[in-house]
Structure formats: C-alpha cells, structure tokens
Coordinates of C-alpha atoms in Angstrom, one line a residue:
M1 CA 41.1 85.5 -7.6
D2 CA 39.5 87.3 -10.6
Y3 CA 35.7 87.2 -10.3
R4 CA 35.4 85.6 -13.8
E5 CA 37.6 82.8 -12.7
E6 CA 35.6 82.3 -9.5
I7 CA 32.3 82.3 -11.4
K8 CA 33.7 79.6 -13.7
Q9 CA 35.0 77.5 -10.8
L10 CA 31.6 77.8 -8.9
R11 CA 29.6 76.8 -12.0
D12 CA 31.8 73.8 -12.7
A13 CA 31.6 72.7 -9.1
L14 CA 27.8 73.1 -8.9
N15 CA 27.4 71.2 -12.2
E16 CA 29.6 68.4 -11.0
H17 CA 27.9 68.1 -7.6
G18 CA 24.4 68.4 -9.2
Y19 CA 25.3 65.5 -11.5
K20 CA 26.5 63.3 -8.6
Y21 CA 23.3 64.1 -6.6
Y22 CA 20.5 64.1 -9.2
V23 CA 21.8 61.6 -11.7
L24 CA 24.2 59.3 -9.9
D25 CA 22.4 59.5 -6.5
A26 CA 25.8 59.7 -4.9
P27 CA 26.3 63.1 -3.4
T28 CA 29.8 64.0 -2.1
I29 CA 28.9 67.3 -0.3
S30 CA 26.0 68.2 2.0
D31 CA 23.0 70.2 0.9
Y32 CA 24.2 73.1 3.0
E33 CA 27.6 73.1 1.3
Y34 CA 25.8 73.0 -2.1
D35 CA 23.5 75.9 -1.1
M36 CA 26.5 78.0 0.0
L37 CA 28.2 77.5 -3.3
N38 CA 25.0 78.4 -5.1
R39 CA 24.5 81.5 -3.0
R40 CA 28.1 82.7 -3.6
L41 CA 27.5 82.3 -7.4
E42 CA 24.2 84.3 -7.1
E43 CA 26.1 87.1 -5.3
L44 CA 28.8 87.3 -8.0
E45 CA 26.2 87.2 -10.8
A46 CA 24.2 90.0 -9.1
Q47 CA 27.4 92.1 -8.9
H48 CA 28.3 91.3 -12.5
P49 CA 25.0 90.8 -14.4
E50 CA 26.9 90.8 -17.7
E51 CA 28.4 87.4 -16.7
V52 CA 25.0 85.7 -16.3
T53 CA 24.5 83.0 -19.0
P54 CA 21.4 80.9 -19.7
D55 CA 23.3 77.7 -18.8
S56 CA 24.3 78.9 -15.3
P57 CA 23.1 76.7 -12.4
T58 CA 21.4 79.8 -11.0
Q59 CA 19.1 80.1 -14.1
R60 CA 17.3 76.7 -13.7
I61 CA 14.2 78.4 -12.3
G62 CA 13.2 81.5 -14.4
G63 CA 11.7 84.4 -12.6
K64 CA 9.1 85.2 -15.3
T65 CA 5.7 83.6 -15.6
L66 CA 4.9 82.6 -19.2
E67 CA 1.8 83.7 -21.1
G68 CA 1.6 80.5 -23.0
F69 CA 3.7 77.9 -24.8
A70 CA 5.0 78.4 -28.3
S71 CA 4.7 75.5 -30.8
Y72 CA 7.8 73.6 -31.7
T73 CA 8.4 71.5 -34.8
H74 CA 10.4 68.3 -34.2
E75 CA 13.2 68.0 -36.8
S76 CA 13.3 64.2 -36.1
P77 CA 9.7 63.1 -35.5
L78 CA 9.0 61.6 -32.1
E79 CA 7.3 58.4 -33.3
S80 CA 4.9 56.3 -31.2
L81 CA 5.3 52.5 -31.0
Q82 CA 3.0 49.7 -32.0
D83 CA 1.6 47.9 -28.9
V84 CA 1.6 44.2 -28.4
F85 CA -0.2 42.4 -25.6
S86 CA 0.8 38.7 -25.7
A87 CA 3.7 36.3 -25.8
E88 CA 2.5 35.2 -29.3
E89 CA 2.7 38.8 -30.6
V90 CA 6.3 39.2 -29.2
E91 CA 7.3 36.0 -30.9
E92 CA 5.8 37.2 -34.2
F93 CA 7.7 40.5 -33.9
C94 CA 11.0 38.7 -33.3
Q95 CA 10.4 36.3 -36.2
R96 CA 9.6 39.2 -38.5
M97 CA 12.9 40.9 -37.6
D98 CA 14.9 37.7 -38.1
E99 CA 13.3 37.1 -41.5
A100 CA 13.7 40.7 -42.7
L101 CA 17.3 40.9 -41.6
G102 CA 18.3 37.3 -42.4
K103 CA 20.0 36.7 -39.0
E104 CA 19.2 36.4 -35.3
T105 CA 18.5 40.0 -34.3
A106 CA 20.0 41.8 -31.3
Y107 CA 17.7 43.9 -29.2
S108 CA 17.6 46.5 -26.4
L109 CA 14.9 45.8 -23.9
E110 CA 13.8 48.7 -21.6
P111 CA 11.0 49.4 -19.2
K112 CA 8.4 51.8 -20.7
V113 CA 8.1 54.8 -18.4
D114 CA 4.6 56.0 -17.9
G115 CA 5.3 59.7 -18.3
L116 CA 5.4 62.5 -20.8
S117 CA 7.8 62.3 -23.8
V118 CA 10.0 65.3 -24.6
A119 CA 12.9 66.2 -26.9
L120 CA 15.9 68.1 -25.5
E121 CA 18.1 70.2 -28.0
Y122 CA 21.7 71.2 -27.3
R123 CA 23.9 73.5 -29.4
E124 CA 27.7 73.5 -28.9
G125 CA 27.0 71.5 -25.7
V126 CA 24.5 73.9 -24.2
F127 CA 20.8 73.2 -23.6
V128 CA 18.8 75.6 -25.7
R129 CA 15.4 74.2 -26.1
G130 CA 13.0 71.4 -25.0
A131 CA 9.5 70.5 -26.2
T132 CA 6.7 68.0 -25.5
R133 CA 6.1 65.3 -28.0
G134 CA 2.7 66.6 -29.1
D135 CA 1.5 64.7 -32.1
G136 CA 5.1 63.5 -32.8
R137 CA 5.8 66.3 -35.3
T138 CA 4.6 69.4 -33.4
G139 CA 4.8 69.9 -29.7
E140 CA 5.0 72.8 -27.2
D141 CA 8.2 74.6 -26.2
V142 CA 8.5 74.0 -22.4
T143 CA 12.2 74.9 -22.1
E144 CA 11.8 77.0 -18.9
N145 CA 10.0 74.2 -17.1
L146 CA 12.5 71.6 -18.3
K147 CA 15.3 73.7 -16.9
T148 CA 13.8 73.0 -13.4
I149 CA 14.5 69.3 -13.8
R150 CA 17.8 68.9 -12.0
S151 CA 18.8 65.6 -13.8
I152 CA 18.7 67.4 -17.2
P153 CA 22.3 68.7 -17.8
M154 CA 22.5 72.4 -18.8
V155 CA 26.0 71.9 -20.4
L156 CA 27.5 68.7 -21.8
P157 CA 31.2 67.6 -21.8
D158 CA 31.2 67.3 -25.6
K159 CA 30.4 70.4 -27.7
L160 CA 28.7 68.9 -30.7
P161 CA 27.2 71.5 -33.1
R162 CA 23.8 70.0 -32.4
L163 CA 22.4 67.2 -30.3
I164 CA 18.8 66.2 -29.8
V165 CA 17.8 63.5 -27.3
R166 CA 14.4 62.0 -26.3
G167 CA 13.3 61.2 -22.8
E168 CA 10.3 60.6 -20.6
V169 CA 9.5 63.1 -17.9
Y170 CA 7.9 61.6 -14.8
M171 CA 7.0 62.2 -11.2
S172 CA 8.5 59.6 -8.9
R173 CA 6.0 57.6 -6.8
A174 CA 7.7 59.0 -3.6
V175 CA 7.2 62.6 -4.8
F176 CA 3.6 61.9 -5.9
E177 CA 2.7 60.5 -2.5
E178 CA 4.4 63.4 -0.7
L179 CA 2.5 65.9 -2.9
N180 CA -0.8 64.2 -2.4
A181 CA -0.3 64.1 1.4
Q182 CA 0.3 67.9 1.4
R183 CA -2.7 68.5 -0.8
E184 CA -4.9 66.4 1.6
I185 CA -3.8 68.5 4.5
Q186 CA -4.5 71.7 2.5
G187 CA -7.9 70.4 1.5
K188 CA -7.1 70.4 -2.2
P189 CA -8.2 67.7 -4.6
L190 CA -5.8 64.8 -4.8
L191 CA -3.9 64.2 -8.0
A192 CA -5.1 61.1 -9.9
N193 CA -1.7 59.4 -10.7
P194 CA 2.0 60.3 -11.2
R195 CA 1.6 60.5 -15.0
N196 CA -1.2 63.1 -14.9
A197 CA 0.7 65.0 -12.2
A198 CA 3.9 65.1 -14.3
A199 CA 2.0 66.2 -17.4
G200 CA 0.2 68.9 -15.5
S201 CA 3.4 70.1 -13.8
L202 CA 5.3 70.4 -17.1
R203 CA 2.6 72.6 -18.5
Q204 CA 2.5 75.1 -15.6
L205 CA 3.0 78.6 -16.9
D206 CA 5.0 79.5 -13.8
P207 CA 8.3 77.6 -13.8
K208 CA 8.5 78.0 -10.0
V209 CA 5.4 75.8 -9.6
C210 CA 7.0 73.2 -11.9
A211 CA 10.2 73.3 -9.9
E212 CA 8.2 72.5 -6.7
R213 CA 6.9 69.3 -8.3
K214 CA 10.4 67.8 -8.4
L215 CA 10.1 66.1 -11.8
D216 CA 12.7 63.7 -13.2
I217 CA 13.6 62.2 -16.6
Q218 CA 14.8 59.0 -18.2
V219 CA 16.6 59.6 -21.5
F220 CA 16.1 56.7 -24.0
N221 CA 16.9 57.7 -27.5
L222 CA 19.3 59.8 -29.5
Q223 CA 17.3 61.7 -32.2
L224 CA 20.1 63.7 -33.9
A225 CA 23.9 64.1 -33.4
E226 CA 25.8 66.4 -35.7
G227 CA 29.5 65.6 -35.9
R228 CA 29.3 62.1 -34.5
E229 CA 28.5 58.7 -36.0
F230 CA 27.1 55.7 -34.1
V231 CA 26.4 52.1 -35.2
S232 CA 24.1 50.8 -32.5
H233 CA 21.5 51.9 -29.9
Q234 CA 23.7 50.6 -27.2
E235 CA 26.5 52.8 -28.3
T236 CA 24.2 55.9 -28.3
L237 CA 23.0 55.1 -24.8
D238 CA 26.6 54.7 -23.5
Y239 CA 27.5 58.0 -25.2
L240 CA 24.5 59.8 -23.6
A241 CA 25.5 58.4 -20.2
S242 CA 29.0 59.8 -20.7
Q243 CA 27.3 63.2 -21.4
R244 CA 25.7 63.0 -17.9
F245 CA 22.2 62.2 -18.9
R246 CA 20.1 59.8 -16.7
V247 CA 19.7 56.9 -19.1
I248 CA 16.9 54.4 -19.1
P249 CA 17.9 51.0 -17.6
H250 CA 18.2 48.5 -20.4
K251 CA 19.5 45.0 -21.4
M252 CA 21.0 43.8 -24.6
L253 CA 19.8 40.4 -25.7
S254 CA 18.7 38.3 -28.6
G255 CA 16.1 35.6 -29.2
T256 CA 12.4 35.4 -28.4
A257 CA 12.9 33.4 -25.2
A258 CA 15.3 36.0 -23.8
C259 CA 13.0 38.8 -24.7
Q260 CA 10.0 37.0 -23.0
A261 CA 12.1 36.4 -19.8
E262 CA 13.2 40.0 -19.6
I263 CA 9.6 41.3 -20.1
A264 CA 8.5 39.1 -17.2
R265 CA 11.4 40.2 -15.0
I266 CA 10.7 43.9 -15.6
N267 CA 7.0 43.3 -14.6
D268 CA 7.9 41.3 -11.5
N269 CA 10.3 44.1 -10.4
R270 CA 8.2 47.1 -11.5
M271 CA 7.9 48.5 -8.0
E272 CA 11.7 48.7 -7.7
Y273 CA 11.8 51.5 -10.3
P274 CA 11.2 55.0 -8.9
F275 CA 8.8 55.6 -11.8
D276 CA 5.6 53.9 -12.9
I277 CA 5.8 51.7 -15.9
D278 CA 3.1 50.4 -18.2
G279 CA 5.1 48.1 -20.4
A280 CA 8.4 47.1 -21.8
V281 CA 10.0 48.3 -25.1
I282 CA 11.8 46.0 -27.5
K283 CA 14.1 47.8 -30.0
V284 CA 16.4 46.5 -32.7
N285 CA 19.9 47.4 -31.6
S286 CA 21.7 48.0 -35.0
L287 CA 21.0 51.5 -36.4
T288 CA 21.8 50.3 -39.9
D289 CA 19.2 47.5 -39.5
R290 CA 16.7 50.2 -38.3
V291 CA 17.1 52.2 -41.5
K292 CA 16.7 49.0 -43.6
L293 CA 13.5 48.1 -41.7
G294 CA 12.0 51.6 -42.0
S295 CA 8.6 52.7 -40.7
T296 CA 5.0 52.4 -41.5
A297 CA 2.8 55.6 -41.7
K298 CA 2.3 55.3 -38.0
F299 CA 5.1 53.3 -36.3
P300 CA 8.8 52.3 -36.7
K301 CA 9.0 48.6 -37.8
W302 CA 12.0 48.0 -35.7
A303 CA 10.4 48.3 -32.2
V304 CA 7.2 47.4 -30.3
A305 CA 5.9 48.2 -26.8
F306 CA 4.6 45.2 -24.8
K307 CA 1.8 46.5 -22.6
Y308 CA 1.3 44.8 -19.3
P309 CA -2.3 43.8 -18.3
P310 CA -3.7 45.8 -15.3
E311 CA -2.5 44.6 -12.0
K312 CA -5.2 42.7 -9.9
K313 CA -5.3 42.0 -6.2
P314 CA -7.9 40.6 -3.8
A315 CA -9.5 42.8 -1.1
Q316 CA -12.3 42.5 1.4
V317 CA -15.4 44.7 1.2
L318 CA -15.6 46.4 4.6
D319 CA -18.6 48.6 3.9
I320 CA -20.8 50.0 1.1
V321 CA -21.4 53.7 1.3
I322 CA -23.3 56.2 -0.8
Q323 CA -21.2 59.0 -2.3
V324 CA -22.8 62.3 -3.3
G325 CA -21.3 63.9 -6.5
R326 CA -21.0 67.6 -7.2
T327 CA -24.2 67.4 -9.3
G328 CA -26.1 65.6 -6.6
V329 CA -25.8 62.1 -8.3
L330 CA -25.7 59.3 -5.7
T331 CA -23.0 56.6 -6.4
P332 CA -22.4 53.5 -4.3
K333 CA -18.8 53.0 -3.2
A334 CA -17.1 49.9 -1.7
V335 CA -14.8 50.6 1.2
L336 CA -12.0 48.0 0.9
T337 CA -9.1 46.6 3.0
P338 CA -6.1 48.6 1.6
V339 CA -4.4 47.1 -1.4
R340 CA -1.5 48.6 -3.4
L341 CA -2.1 48.7 -7.1
A342 CA 0.0 50.4 -9.8
G343 CA 2.0 52.3 -7.3
T344 CA -0.9 53.7 -5.2
N345 CA -2.8 52.5 -2.1
V346 CA -6.5 51.7 -2.9
T347 CA -9.1 51.8 -0.2
N348 CA -12.3 52.5 -2.2
A349 CA -13.8 51.4 -5.5
T350 CA -16.8 52.7 -7.3
L351 CA -19.8 50.3 -7.7
H352 CA -21.4 52.5 -10.3
N353 CA -25.1 51.8 -9.4
Q354 CA -27.5 49.5 -7.6
D355 CA -28.0 47.3 -10.7
L356 CA -24.2 46.4 -10.7
I357 CA -24.4 45.5 -6.9
R358 CA -27.4 43.2 -7.6
E359 CA -25.9 41.7 -10.7
K360 CA -22.6 40.7 -9.0
D361 CA -24.3 40.1 -5.6
I362 CA -21.7 42.3 -3.8
R363 CA -22.0 42.2 -0.1
I364 CA -20.1 43.5 3.0
G365 CA -17.6 40.8 3.9
D366 CA -17.1 39.6 0.3
T367 CA -13.6 39.1 -1.1
V368 CA -13.3 40.9 -4.5
I369 CA -10.7 41.2 -7.2
V370 CA -9.6 44.9 -7.6
Q371 CA -7.9 46.4 -10.6
K372 CA -7.4 49.9 -12.0
A373 CA -9.1 50.9 -15.2
G374 CA -6.3 52.5 -17.2
E375 CA -4.2 52.4 -14.1
I376 CA -6.3 55.3 -12.7
I377 CA -9.7 54.4 -11.3
P378 CA -10.3 51.3 -9.1

C-alpha cells in the first residue's frame, strides 16, 4: 500500500474511533489497539514529515510551550444571558415572548454548564482556531490547548467555507476528584472547584499540562455557518451533532408550566450530569423570532438563565478547631460530618471569628445547615 493511502486510512480510523470513545462513550476497539494505530501513524509521519497536517490526530498535543496568548476578536459576539431567580421571573419572561411574537413560543431548555465559554472556528471542515469568551467581543486564542480536548473534532464531515460554534469547556467531577487526590498525595494545594480548575487548565502555556487535565466540552450554539441555512435552534443542534460535536442535552417545549417543570427536573437530576451546573437556560427556538426580538445593550432578549439557589444540607458539628493562616491569623473552623454539596465532599466550614460563634451559639454536637458561598467556600 502507498504510504499516503495508509496515512489517510489511519487518520480516518483514529478520528472514527476517537469520536466513538470521547463523544459517544461507545468505544469499539481497546485502548491498546487505538494506541497501536496512533503509533503507526506517528512512525509514517516521522518518515514523511511533509505529510503532517495540523488536523492529524497526532497533532492534538503541540510540542512547543507558548509565550503567551494572542487576542482574538469574535466575529459573532459571545453574549451573556440575563439571570432570573424565581418562578415568577420565568413566567414573566414567557409572557413577554408570547406577547412580542403573538403566539405560544417554542423553547429549547438546557442545563447551564458551570465552565468556561469558548468559540471554535472551522474552515473547509478543519479546526483552525479557538478562543475564550473574554468580554464577549475579544478573547484569548487558546487553539493549541483546545486541540488537547479529545471531544472537539479536528475535521468535520461537511466542508463548509466557515463554521463557528460556541461551547462550554469543563472538567468533569470525576477528573476533578482524581486530580485533587493526586495533588493531596503530592502535598500540593487542592483545586477549589471544577470550574476554576478548567479555567486554569485552559490557560496553561504548555499544552501538555492542559492535556493532562482531561478537559471536555458541551457545544450549545451555532454562531456562524457560511453556505448553510437553518430555521431553528433545534435544527442547528441536530446539525452540530451530525458533525460529531458533543452537543448539550436539551428539550424542546412550550408554555410556562412545561418550562418550570423542566427547570425543576434538571435541578433534581443535576448530579447525573458529568459536569457541574449552576442553572438552566431557556432559549426561543425559532431563529427568525430571535432576530425579531433582538438584543439589549447587554443581553439577547430571546433567552434567560435561571440560576439555582445554593444547595443546602444538614451536618453535625464534630469539633471546633483553630486554623492558622499563612499570615498568622487565627480562624475558627467547624469539623463536620461529611456532606456532599455542589459536587464535592464538605467536611469543614469556616466560622470566621469568635463573635460569629457567640452570635449563633455554635457548639460541638449541634446540627447546622451548610451551603457553599458561590458554590466554592462552605
């Protein structure tokens, strides 16, 4: 067989098996078999370096440490969403949509991944650039680090002139707990939460370090597609799934009651997702209706993010100990029966100072309600 043909067959096979493993979670060959295919491709590319292309499966982890990140201007701004916090505000949003459009509005309802928003750009079906959201208009070019995320396809079945998609990069709870267990053994400071860990990993100047963090992505929006027309958000998500992206779980529905029920269902089942969530997003499905509704100076009018209140659980105070900070400040800390909150096990909570202990009359043996401030500090 001609070496060019073998290289093509190996790349196609590795892309196919990578998609089945990292996106579908349904591998059809063993890790060893995959590694052997990859090694053979590396050998052929070493023998014929002129055949190496940026989209080759062997090029996911660059060998060069970056000196810094270049800025990137988003052609389609990555807008933020207006937050709502109550059933009444959800009802008001749905009523506004129905009144503005003169009909019962159809929505897509999705979990809001607590991660880092990025844009991925493809030209002629090949991944060429990826950037963080930044302020929505200008972000940082983190292409080399995004290449290390195995669920991001390097090549797409369709070869549109240009395609830009938006997704949320995250670190799964399982990877986060594994990473913190390793750091504890090594005597390193523990990472605060999966979101901060993902953000820090994506901004590593050495792509090899980012690769070790095993980040993942959920794609949730089509920003730009040259040479293809769509009428609805559902249609764009179906198309992105056909292009081998890992697409955000979503439900299509209409009416305030259905939206409220789905928001509650997502919250009740939040630990079934591999990623942390901090809310649910309601989006108008029709793209024509979105254009009609437009945006304010800050937010699109056709979507809102319902933010869940912090999770609270009871725990018993087993002991009260004094913690010495790096600057010598003494802080009382409650040792608790373990409770699981926002995806992590909590065994301690700060009591701030003696005045707080006196004011709340906190004693060993008391049962207390524990929550995370900003889903970070108990």
